[in-house]
Each structure stands twice: as C-alpha cells, then as structure tokens.
Amino acid sequence: HDSSSTTHLFLVPSLTQKSKPIPHSHTQNSMASLSLFSLLSFFSLLTLSSSSTDTTTTISLSPSTKTPYANPWQRLNHLASSSTTRAHHLKHPHNSTSLTKTPLFPHSYGGYSISLSFGTPPQTLSFIMDTGSSLVWFPCTSHYVCTNCNFPTINPANISTFRPKLSSSAKILGCKNPKCGLLFGPDVRSRCPDCDKKSGNCTKTCPAYTIQYGSGSTSGILISETLDFPDKAVNDFGVGCSILSARQPSGIAGFGRGPMSLPSQMGLKKFSYCLVSHRFDDTPESSDLVLVGGSDSGDDKTGGLSYTPFLKNKLTSNSAFQEYYYVSLRKITVGGEHVKIPYSFLVPGTDGNGGTIVDSGTTLTFMERGAFDLVAREFEKQMANYSRAADVENLSGLRPCFDISAEKSVLFPELVFHFKGGGKMALPLADYFTFLSDSVICMTIVTDNVIRPDTSEGPSIILGNYQQQNFYLEYDLKNERLGFRKQICK
C-alpha cells in the first residue's frame, strides 16, 4: 500500500500512554412511570404565572476525566455496550417531544458538557451537549429524583437542580402556547382535547413529556425561562423542567435540527466545536463551543474547512429522524483501499433507513454489522502479520484487537471517510485505535451482533464523539452543511 495511507507507530514507552476510551453513560434502563397528576402535584409547590448583525457566544466544552474502571477491558466493554445502546435508540427512537462561546467539558461517561444559566437571577447548571436530540431540559425543583444515577463521580443526591420558585421569569406553559405544539407536534391535539383553535379560554397546562434516550429517560413539564449569557439574554426560551429521570447524570442541551433545540430557539446561523481528547487524569481541560447568531447574506465559508451538505431523511412519519444531522458519506478507505460498502448504508433511502449521522451524544462510532464487517476485515487483511488478541476481544467487546508485544514498530492503515463535496476526514490513529495494555491495541468502532442482508431502520453509521476528537466541526445551519478540519483542540 501507499506509504501515505499508513501510520507507522514506533513502540516506545510514551506511546503506550495514548488516550484511552472512557465509559459512556448510555445503558438500557426502564423509566419509572410518571402520571400527569404526580408531575403537576410537584408544581403545586411552585409560585409561577402562566404564560442583524452577527452575535457570537463562546462556551467551554470539556470532558470529565475520572475513570470508574481499574481494568481497561471492563472500561472498554462498558463503553462499547453503551455506544451500541445509544445507536439502538437513535435507530429506533420513541417519538417525543450572535457570537457566544461556552466551555465544553468531557465526562467519564463519554459525553461533553456545557454550563448554561437560566432564570432571574440566573442559576447555572451543567448540560450534556447532544446533537442527536432537540429538547433542552434541566433537573428541576428540590423534589427531583434520578434513578440508577450512581455514576462514579456523581452522587444522585447531589445533582444540581433548577429552582423555578427562585426565578421571577419562570412560567409554566399552557396548551395553546406555540412551544407546546412544537414539542408534541400533531399529537398536541389529542393531549389537549379541549384546547382547539376555537377555544378562547383554554387554561390547561402543556402536558407532561417523557423523553427516551439510549441511556434512560426523563419526564417533566415545559416552562418558559430566560437563558442568560454574559453579553445577552434570550427571553421566553422553552425548556424542560424534569422531576424524574433514569440514568441521566445531568440535564441535556439538545442541539439537533428540531424546532425546540437550542440552535433553533436562538436562531443560530451556525455553531462549532473542537473536542478535546478523552483522558484519565482530573484536569479541567476544555475547549470552546461557539454559537453564531444574527443574519446576513453570502456564503460565509470559514477558511480551511472542507464542507459536505446535510441531508434530510425523507421518512416524515418518524419525526426523530428529522432531528438528526445526516451527511453524504460517499466511501470509506482503509490504507488507501476502497471498502466496498453498499450505498444504502451510506445515504438514507426513500424508506428512511440507512445513512450516516454525526452525533456528539454517541461515544464510539457505530456501524451496522453489514458495514462494520467489511471495514474490520480490511484492517484484518492489511494487519495480518500481527497476532490477534481474541481473549481481549471477548473481554472488551471491541474488534479487531492485535497483540503487538513482540513488535518494535507497527504499521497501521489509515482510516478515511470521504464525503460529497470532496472532503476527506482522515482520522488520527488515536481516534480509531487504542491501547488496552502495553501490548494490545484495539479498533474503537463498534457494531451490534445482528447480521442482516440489508440496512435496518434508522441510520446505519453514527459518527461518535470519540472519532470527532481533535477535529474542528462547524454546523452551518444557514447553508445546510457540515464543515471540518483536523486540528489540535484546546
């Protein structure tokens, strides 16, 4: 193979300390039932009333760095399992409901968080940034309950919650509020049967929501609040006030394409981030999440970026698919060799199945079995001179894994995603292989165990945040395209 399509790794001690994956929060758990009555009974305790120039905001975006597992196989097995669970959710979702910068922090459960301030006076909370969903919600009231939330660095009793009764701008939304309709879509009519357009005196509260995630779920009611940034305030922001969740270590800031997402409600033209690497120390390292609002004309391309258009899933019957950032992946190469993945896996068909999405809420990239096997076999073929570590594959849930204890240097084939528009995303080695010990290295792309002749429901390839590390990604919402370039994130 061409030397430009391989990475030569010399096995010196410092290289065995490469960034290793950290566990993702998503595992399957059932959500405790929550009636509308029990939700509203909590809110009886509150005192609430019913209810063109560019601007840029920058927020810190960073992962938490503690790892809960002493042994790397257990850690990787958890991470692989949680990524496939998240993928299952994205493929089979339940229908649910100016320049600003903010820090973006990595977390031990595999996600990245930001801090946002809501209310008057502002109350600051942590939110997982999720491009695969569209509701923004926070743990709410002193009665908030989170089941199965015993994460290594999180005590459920100490989860910070928003207190609506301490905010003068908090309002419970009614059935006739447009944001209630945006959350529930056409289903809002059946949920608010006495509040049609002809009803002028409807006083019903917007119904309680239950949102399902790959890791669990959350339930609450929709309220209107002020979203506060240092240089601006966004009034009447629709946000979920959740009082019962399962396996949700914090609130979630939905950055998807739905009308209730943070970008949609803020009217952003674009947002961008560069994810710092997942690590195992406890440093508060972060990078910036940049939100660009305002209005202007022109193409407005950022220098040095390759662009590929966003696609729309044509299956309108599943609203969740409309929230995903589908991209036009044309082919995948391994060591310069074209992996002949059927086109139906790369781009969504008229039935809504197949295709590739970019998702910050998934940790390890997921490929449906029919695509994954082709990629894995190409790596196995080009690395056939190295011994397979089958025992580690069984323990970690990752494959292929190679035992390189007898090698002085290892030649790794380069993994490249080729997109419509000519952009090539050549992954750094640390984005698709990781050391599980000084002598074993494994590919960090996962699949499920179901063998199908063709694509199944939902996206076939999900580009997770582990493979997005040290790439600058720009979601150009105005021009419906994804821009990217490789860079060291800090």
CSV table of N, CA and C in Angstrom, one decimal, residues 3 48 81 139 187 190 198-200 273 312 331 344 373 419 476:
chain,number,residue,atom,x,y,z
A,3,SER,N,2.6,4.5,1.1
A,3,SER,CA,3.0,4.9,2.5
A,3,SER,C,2.2,6.0,3.1
A,48,LEU,N,-45.6,30.2,40.2
A,48,LEU,CA,-45.3,30.6,38.8
A,48,LEU,C,-46.5,31.2,38.2
A,81,SER,N,-20.6,-1.2,24.9
A,81,SER,CA,-22.0,-1.6,25.1
A,81,SER,C,-22.9,-0.3,25.1
A,139,PRO,N,-32.6,19.2,35.5
A,139,PRO,CA,-33.2,18.6,36.7
A,139,PRO,C,-33.9,19.8,37.4
A,187,ASP,N,-49.5,15.6,17.8
A,187,ASP,CA,-50.0,14.9,18.9
A,187,ASP,C,-50.6,15.8,20.0
A,190,SER,N,-54.5,15.7,20.6
A,190,SER,CA,-55.1,14.6,21.4
A,190,SER,C,-54.7,14.8,22.9
A,198,LYS,N,-60.6,27.2,18.3
A,198,LYS,CA,-61.8,28.0,18.6
A,198,LYS,C,-62.0,28.2,20.1
A,199,SER,N,-61.3,27.5,20.9
A,199,SER,CA,-61.4,27.7,22.3
A,199,SER,C,-60.6,28.8,22.8
A,200,GLY,N,-61.3,29.9,23.2
A,200,GLY,CA,-60.6,31.1,23.6
A,200,GLY,C,-60.2,31.1,25.1
A,273,TYR,N,-17.5,23.4,17.3
A,273,TYR,CA,-16.7,22.9,18.4
A,273,TYR,C,-15.5,22.2,18.0
A,312,LYS,N,-31.6,15.5,4.4
A,312,LYS,CA,-32.8,15.3,5.1
A,312,LYS,C,-33.3,13.8,4.9
A,331,LYS,N,-17.7,7.2,0.6
A,331,LYS,CA,-16.9,6.0,0.7
A,331,LYS,C,-16.0,6.0,1.9
A,344,SER,N,-26.5,1.9,0.2
A,344,SER,CA,-27.7,2.0,1.1
A,344,SER,C,-27.3,2.2,2.6
A,373,ASP,N,-18.4,-5.2,9.3
A,373,ASP,CA,-17.6,-6.4,9.0
A,373,ASP,C,-16.7,-6.1,7.8
A,419,PHE,N,-16.4,12.4,1.8
A,419,PHE,CA,-17.7,12.9,1.8
A,419,PHE,C,-18.0,13.6,0.4
A,476,ASP,N,-23.1,24.4,9.9
A,476,ASP,CA,-23.5,25.6,9.2
A,476,ASP,C,-25.0,25.4,8.9
